[in-house]
Structures are given as C-alpha cells and as structure tokens.
Short mmCIF file of N, CA and C in Angstrom, two decimals:
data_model
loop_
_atom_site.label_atom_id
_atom_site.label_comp_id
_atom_site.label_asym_id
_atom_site.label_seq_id
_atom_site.Cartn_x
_atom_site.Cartn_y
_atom_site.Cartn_z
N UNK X 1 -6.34 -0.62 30.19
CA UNK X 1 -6.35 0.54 31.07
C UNK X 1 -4.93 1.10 31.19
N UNK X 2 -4.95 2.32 31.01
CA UNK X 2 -3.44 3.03 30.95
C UNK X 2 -3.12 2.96 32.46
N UNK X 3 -1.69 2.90 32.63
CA UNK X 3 -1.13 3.04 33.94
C UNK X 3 -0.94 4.85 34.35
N UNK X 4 -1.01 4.80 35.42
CA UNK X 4 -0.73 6.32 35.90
C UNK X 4 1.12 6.29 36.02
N UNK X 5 0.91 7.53 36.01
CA UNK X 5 2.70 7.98 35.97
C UNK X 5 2.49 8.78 37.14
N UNK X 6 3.33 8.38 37.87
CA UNK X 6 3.46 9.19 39.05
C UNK X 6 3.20 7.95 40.58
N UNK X 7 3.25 8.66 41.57
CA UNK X 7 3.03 8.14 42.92
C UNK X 7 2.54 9.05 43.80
N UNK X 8 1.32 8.12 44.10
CA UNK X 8 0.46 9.02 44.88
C UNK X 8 0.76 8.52 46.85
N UNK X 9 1.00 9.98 47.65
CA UNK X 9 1.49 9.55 48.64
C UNK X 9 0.12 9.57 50.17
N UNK X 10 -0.26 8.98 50.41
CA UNK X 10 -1.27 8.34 51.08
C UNK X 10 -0.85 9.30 52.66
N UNK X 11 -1.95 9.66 53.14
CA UNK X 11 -2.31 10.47 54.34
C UNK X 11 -1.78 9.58 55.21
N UNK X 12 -2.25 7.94 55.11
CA UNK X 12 -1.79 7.19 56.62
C UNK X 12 -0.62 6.99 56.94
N UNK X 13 0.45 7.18 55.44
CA UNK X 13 2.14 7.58 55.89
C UNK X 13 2.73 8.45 56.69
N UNK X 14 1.76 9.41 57.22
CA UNK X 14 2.36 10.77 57.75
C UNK X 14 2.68 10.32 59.38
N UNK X 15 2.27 9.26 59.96
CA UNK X 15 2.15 9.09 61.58
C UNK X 15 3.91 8.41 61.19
N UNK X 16 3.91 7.32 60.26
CA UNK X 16 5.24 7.07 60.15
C UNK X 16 6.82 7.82 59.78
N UNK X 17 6.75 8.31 58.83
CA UNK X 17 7.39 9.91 57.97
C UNK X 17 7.70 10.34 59.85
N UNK X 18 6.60 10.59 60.63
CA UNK X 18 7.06 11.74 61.25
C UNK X 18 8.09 11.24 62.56
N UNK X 19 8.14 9.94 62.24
CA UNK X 19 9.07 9.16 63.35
C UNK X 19 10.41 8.75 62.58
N UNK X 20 10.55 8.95 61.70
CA UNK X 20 11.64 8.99 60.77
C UNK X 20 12.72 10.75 60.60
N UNK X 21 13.68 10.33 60.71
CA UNK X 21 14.57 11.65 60.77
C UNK X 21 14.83 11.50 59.37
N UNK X 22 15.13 12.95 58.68
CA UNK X 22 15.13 13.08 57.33
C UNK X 22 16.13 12.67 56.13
N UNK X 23 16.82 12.18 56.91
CA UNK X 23 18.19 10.92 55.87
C UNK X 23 16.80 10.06 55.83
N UNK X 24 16.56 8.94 56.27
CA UNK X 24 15.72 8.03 56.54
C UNK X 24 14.56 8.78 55.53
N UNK X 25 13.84 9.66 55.96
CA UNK X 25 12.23 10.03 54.77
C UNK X 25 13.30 10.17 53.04
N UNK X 26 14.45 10.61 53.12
CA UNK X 26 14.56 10.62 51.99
C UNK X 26 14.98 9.43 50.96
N UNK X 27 15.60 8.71 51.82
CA UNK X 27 15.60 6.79 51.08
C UNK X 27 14.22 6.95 51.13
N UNK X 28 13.30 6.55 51.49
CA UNK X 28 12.23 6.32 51.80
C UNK X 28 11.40 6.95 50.55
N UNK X 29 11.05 7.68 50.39
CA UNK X 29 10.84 8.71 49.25
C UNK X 29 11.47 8.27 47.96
N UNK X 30 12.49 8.02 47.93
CA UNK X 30 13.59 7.77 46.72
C UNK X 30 13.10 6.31 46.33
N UNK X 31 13.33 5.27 47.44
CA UNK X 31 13.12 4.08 46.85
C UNK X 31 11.54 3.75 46.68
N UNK X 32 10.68 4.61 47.48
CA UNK X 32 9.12 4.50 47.04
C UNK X 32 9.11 4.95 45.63
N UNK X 33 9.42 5.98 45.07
CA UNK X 33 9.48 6.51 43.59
C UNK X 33 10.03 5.80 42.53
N UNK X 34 11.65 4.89 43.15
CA UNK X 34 12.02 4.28 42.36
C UNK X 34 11.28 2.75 41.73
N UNK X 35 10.41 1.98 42.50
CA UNK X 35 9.34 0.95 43.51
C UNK X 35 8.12 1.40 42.39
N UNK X 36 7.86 2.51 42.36
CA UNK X 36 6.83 2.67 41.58
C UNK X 36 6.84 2.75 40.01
N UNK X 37 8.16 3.50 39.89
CA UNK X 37 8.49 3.28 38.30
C UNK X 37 8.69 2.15 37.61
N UNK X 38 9.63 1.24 38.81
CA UNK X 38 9.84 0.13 37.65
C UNK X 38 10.01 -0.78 38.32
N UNK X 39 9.38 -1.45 39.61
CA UNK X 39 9.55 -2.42 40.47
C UNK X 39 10.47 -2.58 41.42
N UNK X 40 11.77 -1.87 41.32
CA UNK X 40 12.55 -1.99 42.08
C UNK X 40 12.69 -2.05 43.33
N UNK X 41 12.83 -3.00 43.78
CA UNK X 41 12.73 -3.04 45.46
C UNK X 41 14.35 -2.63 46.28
N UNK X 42 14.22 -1.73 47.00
CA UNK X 42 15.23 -1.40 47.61
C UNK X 42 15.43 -2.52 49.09
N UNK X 43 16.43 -2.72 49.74
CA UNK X 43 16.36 -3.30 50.80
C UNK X 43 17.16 -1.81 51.92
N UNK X 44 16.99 -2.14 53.43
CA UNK X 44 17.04 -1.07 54.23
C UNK X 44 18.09 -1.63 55.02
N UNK X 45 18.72 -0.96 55.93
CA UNK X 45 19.78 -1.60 57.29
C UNK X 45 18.87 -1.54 58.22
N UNK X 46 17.77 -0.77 58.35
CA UNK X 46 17.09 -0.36 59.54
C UNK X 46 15.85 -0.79 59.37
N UNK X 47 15.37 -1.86 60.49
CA UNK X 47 14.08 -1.96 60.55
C UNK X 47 12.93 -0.83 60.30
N UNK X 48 13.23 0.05 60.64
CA UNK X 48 11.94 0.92 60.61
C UNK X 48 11.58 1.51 59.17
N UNK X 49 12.65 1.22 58.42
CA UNK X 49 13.03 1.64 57.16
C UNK X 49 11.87 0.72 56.29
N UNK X 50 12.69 -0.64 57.04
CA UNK X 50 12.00 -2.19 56.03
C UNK X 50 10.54 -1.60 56.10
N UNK X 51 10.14 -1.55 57.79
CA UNK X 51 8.65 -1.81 58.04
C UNK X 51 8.08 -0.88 57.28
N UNK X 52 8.17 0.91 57.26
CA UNK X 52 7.49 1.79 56.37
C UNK X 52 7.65 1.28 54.98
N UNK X 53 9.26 0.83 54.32
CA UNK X 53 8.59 0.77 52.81
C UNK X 53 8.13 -0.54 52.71
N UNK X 54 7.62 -1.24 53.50
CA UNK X 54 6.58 -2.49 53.20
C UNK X 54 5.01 -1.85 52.85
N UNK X 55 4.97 -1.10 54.08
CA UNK X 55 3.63 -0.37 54.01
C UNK X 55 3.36 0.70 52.75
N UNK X 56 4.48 1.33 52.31
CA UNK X 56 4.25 1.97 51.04
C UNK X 56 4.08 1.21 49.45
N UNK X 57 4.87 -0.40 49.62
CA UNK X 57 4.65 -0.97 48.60
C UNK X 57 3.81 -1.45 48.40
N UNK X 58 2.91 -1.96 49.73
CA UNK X 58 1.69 -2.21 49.50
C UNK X 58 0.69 -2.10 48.82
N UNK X 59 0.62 -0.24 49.30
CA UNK X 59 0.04 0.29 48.49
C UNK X 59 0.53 1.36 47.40
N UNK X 60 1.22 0.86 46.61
CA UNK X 60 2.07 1.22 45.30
C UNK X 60 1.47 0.04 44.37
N UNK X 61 1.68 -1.51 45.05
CA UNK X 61 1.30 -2.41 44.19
C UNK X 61 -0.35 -2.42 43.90
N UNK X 62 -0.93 -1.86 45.18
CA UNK X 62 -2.75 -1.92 45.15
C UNK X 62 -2.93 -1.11 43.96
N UNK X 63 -2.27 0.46 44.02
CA UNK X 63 -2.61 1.37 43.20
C UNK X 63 -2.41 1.12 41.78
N UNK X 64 -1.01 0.34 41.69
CA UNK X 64 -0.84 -0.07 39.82
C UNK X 64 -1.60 -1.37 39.62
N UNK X 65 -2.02 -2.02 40.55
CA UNK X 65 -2.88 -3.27 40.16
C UNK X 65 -1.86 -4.48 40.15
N UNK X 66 -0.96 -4.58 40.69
CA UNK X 66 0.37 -5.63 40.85
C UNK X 66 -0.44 -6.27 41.88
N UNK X 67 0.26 -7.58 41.58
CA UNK X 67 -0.23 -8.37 42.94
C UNK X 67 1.08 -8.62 43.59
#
C-alpha cells in the first residue's frame, strides 16, 4: 500500500490551535509536517506545546500506520 504524501490536519485540533498564540501554532505546524515526513520528533520548552504535539502524533502515526 502506497503511503500518502502530505498531512492531513484533523478538526479535533482546532479547540487546541485556538489556545495557542501563533509563535507556538507555528512550531506546532512545522514540527507536525516535519513528524510526518520523516519521523522526526521535535521536543518543546512548553508544556502545552509537548501536550498538543503528542495529540497530533498520534494521529500522524494512526494515519501512516506506525505504531
């Protein structure tokens, strides 16, 4: 099965995104994209940072089939 190219960004991120000021959505964004291309895990200074891109890798790994 071919892998998809790209990252698909999930509706239930938006309650989080919107508690995030936009330095913050844009790591966030950056290291989700980077996370999806090629595994790379970014680490955060800021909890709220960690907690959303936990929840985005989640489902980054569900979507490519990673465990």
């Amino acid at each position: 099965m071919e892998q998809r190219k790209g990252l698909i960004f999930k509706n239930e991120w938006k309650n989080a995104f919107e508690l995030l000021d936009a330095e913050s959505a844009k790591r966030l964004i950056l290291a989700a994209i980077n996370y999806s291309e090629n595994g790379t895990e970014c680490y955060f200074e800021y909890a709220e940072e960690s907690s959303v891109f936990d929840m985005m890798k989640r489902s980054i790994d569900n979507e490519k089939g990673r465990k």
